[in-house]
Coordinates of C-alpha atoms and ligand atoms in Angstrom, one line a residue:
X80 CA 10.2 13.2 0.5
X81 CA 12.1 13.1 3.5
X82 CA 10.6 15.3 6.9
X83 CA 13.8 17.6 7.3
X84 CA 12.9 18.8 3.7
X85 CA 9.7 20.7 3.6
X86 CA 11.3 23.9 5.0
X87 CA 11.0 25.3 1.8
X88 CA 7.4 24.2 0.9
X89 CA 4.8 27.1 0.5
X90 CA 1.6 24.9 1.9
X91 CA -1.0 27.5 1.5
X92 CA 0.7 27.6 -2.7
X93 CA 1.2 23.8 -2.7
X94 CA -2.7 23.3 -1.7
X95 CA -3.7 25.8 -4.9
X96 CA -1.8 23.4 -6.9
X97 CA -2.7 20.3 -5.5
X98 CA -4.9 18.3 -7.9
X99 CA -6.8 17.0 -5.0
X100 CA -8.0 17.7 -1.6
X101 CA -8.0 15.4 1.5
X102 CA -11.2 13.6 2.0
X103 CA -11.6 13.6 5.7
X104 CA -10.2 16.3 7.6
X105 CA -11.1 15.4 11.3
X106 CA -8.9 12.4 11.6
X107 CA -5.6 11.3 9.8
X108 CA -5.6 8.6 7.0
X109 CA -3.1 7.1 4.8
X110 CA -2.3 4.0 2.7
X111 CA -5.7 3.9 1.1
X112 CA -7.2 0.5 -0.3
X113 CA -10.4 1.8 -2.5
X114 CA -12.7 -1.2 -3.5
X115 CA -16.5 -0.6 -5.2
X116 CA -19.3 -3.0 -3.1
X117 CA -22.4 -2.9 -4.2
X118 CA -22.2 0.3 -6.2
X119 CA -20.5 2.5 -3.8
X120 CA -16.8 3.2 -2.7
X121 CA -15.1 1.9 0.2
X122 CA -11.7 2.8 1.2
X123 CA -9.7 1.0 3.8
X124 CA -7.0 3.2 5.3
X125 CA -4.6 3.4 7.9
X126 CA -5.6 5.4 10.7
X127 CA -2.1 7.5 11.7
X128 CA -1.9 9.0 15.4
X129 CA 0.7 10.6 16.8
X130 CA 1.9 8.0 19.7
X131 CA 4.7 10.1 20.7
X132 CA 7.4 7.8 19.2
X133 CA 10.9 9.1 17.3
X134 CA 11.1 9.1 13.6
X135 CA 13.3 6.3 12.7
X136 CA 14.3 4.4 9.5
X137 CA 12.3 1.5 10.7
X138 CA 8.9 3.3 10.6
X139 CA 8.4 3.4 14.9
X140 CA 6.7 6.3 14.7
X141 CA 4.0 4.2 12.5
X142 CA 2.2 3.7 15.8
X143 CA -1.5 3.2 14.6
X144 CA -3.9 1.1 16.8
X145 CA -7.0 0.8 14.8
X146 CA -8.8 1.4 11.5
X147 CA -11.8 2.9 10.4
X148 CA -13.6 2.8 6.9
X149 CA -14.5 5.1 4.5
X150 CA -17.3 5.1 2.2
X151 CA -18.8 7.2 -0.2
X152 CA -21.2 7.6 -2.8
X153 CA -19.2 8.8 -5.6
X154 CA -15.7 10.3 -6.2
X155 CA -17.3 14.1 -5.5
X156 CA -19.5 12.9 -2.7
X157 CA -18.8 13.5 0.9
X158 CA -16.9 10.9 2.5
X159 CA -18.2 9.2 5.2
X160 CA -15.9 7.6 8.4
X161 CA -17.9 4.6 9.9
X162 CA -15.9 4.9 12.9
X163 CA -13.7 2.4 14.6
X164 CA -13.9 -1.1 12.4
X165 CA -11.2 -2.9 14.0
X166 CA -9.2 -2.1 16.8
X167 CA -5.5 -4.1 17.9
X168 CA -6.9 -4.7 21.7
X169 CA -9.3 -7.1 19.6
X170 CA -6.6 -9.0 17.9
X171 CA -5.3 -11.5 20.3
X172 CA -2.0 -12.3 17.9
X173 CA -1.2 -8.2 17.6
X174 CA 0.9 -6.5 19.7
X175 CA 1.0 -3.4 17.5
X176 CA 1.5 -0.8 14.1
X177 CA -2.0 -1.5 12.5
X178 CA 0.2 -0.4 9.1
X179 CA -1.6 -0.6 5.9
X180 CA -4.7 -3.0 4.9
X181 CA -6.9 -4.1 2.7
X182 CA -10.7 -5.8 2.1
X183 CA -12.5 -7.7 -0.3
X184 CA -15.9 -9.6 -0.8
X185 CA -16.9 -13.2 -0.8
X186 CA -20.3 -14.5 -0.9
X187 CA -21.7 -11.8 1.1
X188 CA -19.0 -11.6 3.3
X189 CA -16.0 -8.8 3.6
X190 CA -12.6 -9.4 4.5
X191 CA -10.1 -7.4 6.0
X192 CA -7.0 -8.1 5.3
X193 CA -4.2 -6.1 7.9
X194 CA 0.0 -6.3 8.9
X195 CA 0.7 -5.7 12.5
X196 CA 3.8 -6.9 14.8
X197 CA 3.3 -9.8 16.9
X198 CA 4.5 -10.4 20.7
X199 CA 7.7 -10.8 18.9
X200 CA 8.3 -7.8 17.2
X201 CA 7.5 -9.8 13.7
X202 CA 5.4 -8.1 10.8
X203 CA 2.5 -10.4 10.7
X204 CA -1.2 -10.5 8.3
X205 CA -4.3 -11.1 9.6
X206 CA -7.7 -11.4 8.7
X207 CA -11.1 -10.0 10.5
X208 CA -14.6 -10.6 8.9
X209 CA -17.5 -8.9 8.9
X210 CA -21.3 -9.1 7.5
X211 CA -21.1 -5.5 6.4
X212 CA -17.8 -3.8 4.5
X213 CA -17.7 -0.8 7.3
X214 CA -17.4 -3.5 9.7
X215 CA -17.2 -4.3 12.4
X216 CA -15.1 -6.7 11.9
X217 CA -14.4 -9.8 13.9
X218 CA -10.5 -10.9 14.1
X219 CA -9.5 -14.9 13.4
X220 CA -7.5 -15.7 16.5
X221 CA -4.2 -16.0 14.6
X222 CA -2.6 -14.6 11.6
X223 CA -2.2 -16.3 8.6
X224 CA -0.2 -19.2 8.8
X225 CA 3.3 -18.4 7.6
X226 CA 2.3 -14.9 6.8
X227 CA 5.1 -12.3 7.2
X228 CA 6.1 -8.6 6.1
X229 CA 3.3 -6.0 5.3
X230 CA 1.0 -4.2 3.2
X231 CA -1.6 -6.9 1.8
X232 CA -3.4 -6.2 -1.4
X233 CA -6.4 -8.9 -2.6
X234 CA -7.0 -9.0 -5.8
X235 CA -10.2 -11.2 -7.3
X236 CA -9.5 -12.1 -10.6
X237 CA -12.4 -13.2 -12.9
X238 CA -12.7 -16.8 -12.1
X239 CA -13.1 -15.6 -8.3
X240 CA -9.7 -16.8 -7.1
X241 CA -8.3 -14.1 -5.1
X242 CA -4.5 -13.6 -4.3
X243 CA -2.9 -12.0 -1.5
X244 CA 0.2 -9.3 -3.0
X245 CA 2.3 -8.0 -0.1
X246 CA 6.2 -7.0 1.6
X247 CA 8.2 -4.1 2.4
X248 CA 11.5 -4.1 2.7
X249 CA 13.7 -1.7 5.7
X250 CA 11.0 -1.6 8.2
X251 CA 8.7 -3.9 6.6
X252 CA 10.4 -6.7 7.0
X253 CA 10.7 -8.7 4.0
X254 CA 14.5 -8.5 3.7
X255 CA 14.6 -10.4 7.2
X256 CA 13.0 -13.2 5.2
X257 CA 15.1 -13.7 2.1
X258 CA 16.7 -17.5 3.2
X259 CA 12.8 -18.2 4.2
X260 CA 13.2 -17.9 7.4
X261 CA 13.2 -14.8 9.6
X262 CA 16.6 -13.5 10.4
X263 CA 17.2 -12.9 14.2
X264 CA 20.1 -10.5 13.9
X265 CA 18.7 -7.2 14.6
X266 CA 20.1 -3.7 13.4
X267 CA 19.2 -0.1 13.1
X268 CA 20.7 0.5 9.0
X269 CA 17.1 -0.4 6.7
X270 CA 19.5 -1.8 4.2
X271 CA 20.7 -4.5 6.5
X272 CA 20.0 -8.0 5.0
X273 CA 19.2 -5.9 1.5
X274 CA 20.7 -7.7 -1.6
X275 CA 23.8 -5.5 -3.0
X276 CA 23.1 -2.5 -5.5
X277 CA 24.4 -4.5 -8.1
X278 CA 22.2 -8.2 -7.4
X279 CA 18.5 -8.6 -8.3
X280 CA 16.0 -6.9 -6.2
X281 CA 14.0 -8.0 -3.5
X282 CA 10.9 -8.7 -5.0
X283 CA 7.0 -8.3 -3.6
X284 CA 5.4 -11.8 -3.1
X285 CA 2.2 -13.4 -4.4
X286 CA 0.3 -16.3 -2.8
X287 CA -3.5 -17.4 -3.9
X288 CA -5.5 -17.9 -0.9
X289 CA -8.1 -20.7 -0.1
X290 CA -11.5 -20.4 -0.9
X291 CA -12.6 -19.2 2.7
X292 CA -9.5 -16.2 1.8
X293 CA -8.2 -17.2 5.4
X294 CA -5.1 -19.0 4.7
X295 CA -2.5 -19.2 1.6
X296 CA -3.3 -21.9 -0.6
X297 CA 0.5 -21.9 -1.8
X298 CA 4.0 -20.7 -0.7
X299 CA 4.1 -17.3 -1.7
X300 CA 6.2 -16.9 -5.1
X301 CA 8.8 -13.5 -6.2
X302 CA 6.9 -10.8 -8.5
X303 CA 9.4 -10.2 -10.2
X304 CA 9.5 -7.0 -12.3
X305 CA 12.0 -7.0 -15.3
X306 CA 13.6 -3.9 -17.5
X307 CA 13.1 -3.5 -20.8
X308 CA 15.7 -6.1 -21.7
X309 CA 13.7 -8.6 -19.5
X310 CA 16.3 -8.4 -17.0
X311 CA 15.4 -8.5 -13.0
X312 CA 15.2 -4.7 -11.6
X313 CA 18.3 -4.1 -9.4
X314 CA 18.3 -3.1 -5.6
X315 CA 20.3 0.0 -6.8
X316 CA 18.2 0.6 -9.2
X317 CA 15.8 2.9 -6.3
X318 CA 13.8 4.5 -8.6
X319 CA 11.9 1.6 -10.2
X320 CA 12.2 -1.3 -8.1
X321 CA 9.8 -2.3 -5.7
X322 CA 10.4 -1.2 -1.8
X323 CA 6.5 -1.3 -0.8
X324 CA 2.3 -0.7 -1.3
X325 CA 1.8 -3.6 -3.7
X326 CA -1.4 -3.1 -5.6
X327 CA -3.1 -4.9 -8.6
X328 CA -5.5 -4.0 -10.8
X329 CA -6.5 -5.5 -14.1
X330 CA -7.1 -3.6 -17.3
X331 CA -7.8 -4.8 -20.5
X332 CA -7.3 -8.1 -19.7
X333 CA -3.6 -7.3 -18.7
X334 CA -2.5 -7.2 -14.8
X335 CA -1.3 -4.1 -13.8
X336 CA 1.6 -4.4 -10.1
X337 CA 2.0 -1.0 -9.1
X338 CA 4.1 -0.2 -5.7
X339 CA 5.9 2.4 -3.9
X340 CA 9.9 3.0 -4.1
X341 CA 9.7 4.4 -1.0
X342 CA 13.2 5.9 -0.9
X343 CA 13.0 7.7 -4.2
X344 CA 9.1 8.5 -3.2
X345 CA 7.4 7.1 -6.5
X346 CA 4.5 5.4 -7.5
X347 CA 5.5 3.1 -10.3
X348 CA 4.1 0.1 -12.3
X349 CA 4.8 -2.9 -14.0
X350 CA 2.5 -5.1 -16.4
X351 CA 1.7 -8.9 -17.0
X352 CA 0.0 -11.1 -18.5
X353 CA -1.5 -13.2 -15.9
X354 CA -1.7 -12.3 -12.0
X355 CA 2.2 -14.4 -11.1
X356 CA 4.1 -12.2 -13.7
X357 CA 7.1 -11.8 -15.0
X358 CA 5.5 -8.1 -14.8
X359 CA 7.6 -5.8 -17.5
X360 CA 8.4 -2.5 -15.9
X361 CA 6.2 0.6 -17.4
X362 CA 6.6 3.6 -15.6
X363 CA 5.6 6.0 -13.2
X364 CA 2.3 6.7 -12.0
X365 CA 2.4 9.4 -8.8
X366 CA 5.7 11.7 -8.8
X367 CA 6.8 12.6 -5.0
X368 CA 3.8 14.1 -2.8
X369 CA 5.0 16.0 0.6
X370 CA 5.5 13.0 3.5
X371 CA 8.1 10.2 3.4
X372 CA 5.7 8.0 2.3
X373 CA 3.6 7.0 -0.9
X374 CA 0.6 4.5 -1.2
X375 CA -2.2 4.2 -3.4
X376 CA -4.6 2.2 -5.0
X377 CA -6.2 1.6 -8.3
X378 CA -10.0 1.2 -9.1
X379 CA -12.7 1.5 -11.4
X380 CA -16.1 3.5 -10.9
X381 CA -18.8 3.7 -13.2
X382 CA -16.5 3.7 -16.1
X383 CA -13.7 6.1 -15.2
X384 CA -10.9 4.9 -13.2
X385 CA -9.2 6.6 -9.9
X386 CA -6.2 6.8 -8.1
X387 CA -6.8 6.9 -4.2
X388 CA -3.1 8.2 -2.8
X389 CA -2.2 10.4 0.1
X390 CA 0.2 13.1 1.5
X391 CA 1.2 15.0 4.7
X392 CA -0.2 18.1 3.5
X393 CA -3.0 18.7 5.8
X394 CA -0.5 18.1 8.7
X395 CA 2.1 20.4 6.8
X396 CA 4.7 17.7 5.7
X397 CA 4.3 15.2 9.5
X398 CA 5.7 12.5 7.5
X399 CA 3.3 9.9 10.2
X400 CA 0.3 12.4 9.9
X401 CA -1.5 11.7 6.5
X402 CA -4.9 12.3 4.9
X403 CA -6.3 10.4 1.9
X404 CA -7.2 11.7 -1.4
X405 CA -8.5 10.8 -4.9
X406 CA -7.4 12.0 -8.8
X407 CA -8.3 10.8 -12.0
X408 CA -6.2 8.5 -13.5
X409 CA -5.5 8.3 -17.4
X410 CA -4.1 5.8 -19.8
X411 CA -3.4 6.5 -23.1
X412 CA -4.2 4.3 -26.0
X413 CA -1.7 2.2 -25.8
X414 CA -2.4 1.0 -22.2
X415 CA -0.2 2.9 -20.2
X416 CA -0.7 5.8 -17.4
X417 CA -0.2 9.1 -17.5
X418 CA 2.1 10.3 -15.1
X419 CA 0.4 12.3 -12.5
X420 CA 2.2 15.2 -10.9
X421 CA 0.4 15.8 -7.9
X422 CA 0.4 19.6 -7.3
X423 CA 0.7 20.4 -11.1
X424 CA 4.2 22.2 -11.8
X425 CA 4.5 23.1 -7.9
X426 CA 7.6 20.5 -6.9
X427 CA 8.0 19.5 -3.5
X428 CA 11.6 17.9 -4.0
X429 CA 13.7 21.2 -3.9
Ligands
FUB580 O1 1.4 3.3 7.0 C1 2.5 2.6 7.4 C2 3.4 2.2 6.3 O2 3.8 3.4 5.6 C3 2.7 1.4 5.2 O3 2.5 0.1 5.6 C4 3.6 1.7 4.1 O4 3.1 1.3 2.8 C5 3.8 3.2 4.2 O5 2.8 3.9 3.6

């Protein structure tokens, strides 16, 4: 929701409500990426800071230089920050906005997978390795070769093949891409270089990646999301089409996209039958928490599965000042998730 709107919000009410709290409180976190390793959870978050810069459609005053994991036992465990893992004086390609990552394991080996504006002021992902998933990790000297746009998700599907989901349209880029090249002309509307309300959406893109996960094995492709008539989502249509925070997660032997609309503040999802799509649009997953922003992941822990989200609460509604949380997800028994209101009946859209 946006920042000039919380006025009216009641935090020490809203926190009663809330079905979760945050999980760290001494530093800010957002845009969590939960994975289980080895029989425990580890989340890869953004690290927010307050840099001092303006609020702007574009996301400036997402300033964050580094990122820390966190790791712990069980959902109700403590949760545990294993300080810095990866900082942007380490990444000789990044200028800047360490926005939101991700990580996964091969071979013994964990991968973090990060956006952050080059020397040019272009969204770029990159990959740093490590031995251990709380790092430290080691950055590769560039970013991935025709990489663009933000928020990487990795998903390892059964076989092992992993693919990289990712974009962001207004100040992730993605719309400064669409002729497959990146658009020059700079402005200060979001919705510049957008298709019309009326024209297919901009989509979130999918590329495998090479067996060593450092490069795309193929041009990235559209996931395209369709309606219930199997027609393309519209860019007008704001509260189910995709705007950012892809995320993948398979369950029973479907693929589940779920994103952010960013705009209308929504966690929605859309579900497939193999990890390229067409994904068929199926509903909403996180109604609006307090803070612009919405991000989340998806996993499975010893037999129950989890949504890791976050909000501004702890910061009382700093849209760039947010802390990481869990909730239990449900499905019912046809496959699809039950809407989860995050602070019960308490609304925080007046
Ligand atoms: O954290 C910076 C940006 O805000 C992320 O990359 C987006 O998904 C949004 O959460």
């Amino acid at each position: 929701m946006p920042e000039e709107s919380i006025e009216h919000i009641d935090f020490d009410e809203l926190n009663k409500k809330a079905v979760s709290q945050p999980l760290i409180k001494h530093i800010y976190t957002a845009d969590p990426s939960a994975h289980v390793f080895n029989g425990k959870i580890y989340i890869y978050p953004s690290h927010d800071i307050d840099a001092g810069e303006a609020f702007d459609d574009l996301g400036s005053h997402f300033a964050m230089e580094d990122y820390h994991v966190i790791s712990m036992n069980s959902v109700d465990s403590e949760a545990k920050d294993n300080g810095i893992a990866l900082h942007v004086d380490d990444v000789p390609w990044a200028e800047k906005q360490m926005w939101a990552p991700d990580a996964n394991e091969k071979d013994g080996k964990y991968y973090l997978f990060f956006p952050a504006k080059d020397y040019n002021g272009i969204f770029r992902i990159g990959v740093a390795i490590s031995d251990s998933p709380t790092g430290p990790f080691k950055a590769e000297p560039k970013a991935i070769k025709n990489s663009f746009s933000i928020d990487p998700a990795v998903f390892k599907d059964a076989d092992g093949s992993c693919y990289m989901y990712f974009g962001g349209i207004w100040g992730g880029q993605l719309q400064r891409w669409r002729t497959g090249k990146f658009n020059e002309e700079e402005s200060e509307s979001p919705v510049a270089h957008l298709p019309k309300n009326n024209e297919p959406a901009l989509c979130a893109k999918v590329a495998k990646l090479t067996d060593d996960l450092l490069q795309f094995d193929e041009a990235p492709k559209d996931v395209l999301i369709v309606d219930e008539n199997s027609q393309p989502l519209l860019q007008g249509d704001n509260e189910r089409r995709f705007f950012e925070a892809s995320w993948i997660h398979k369950y029973k032997g479907k693929y589940y996209f779920s994103y952010s609309t960013g705009d209308t503040h929504l966690i929605c999802y859309a579900i497939a039958e193999n990890p390229y799509g067409p994904f068929r649009y199926a509903g909403r997953i996180l109604n609006p928490v307090v803070g612009w922003t919405s991000h989340h992941s998806i996993v499975e822990f010893e037999g129950e599965w989890y949504l890791f989200y976050h909000d501004s609460s702890l910061s009382k509604g700093i849209t760039h000042l947010r802390s990481i949380k869990v909730a239990k997800l449900n499905y019912d028994e046809n496959g699809f998730i039950k809407t989860l209101n995050p602070y019960n009946d308490f609304d925080v859209i007046e």
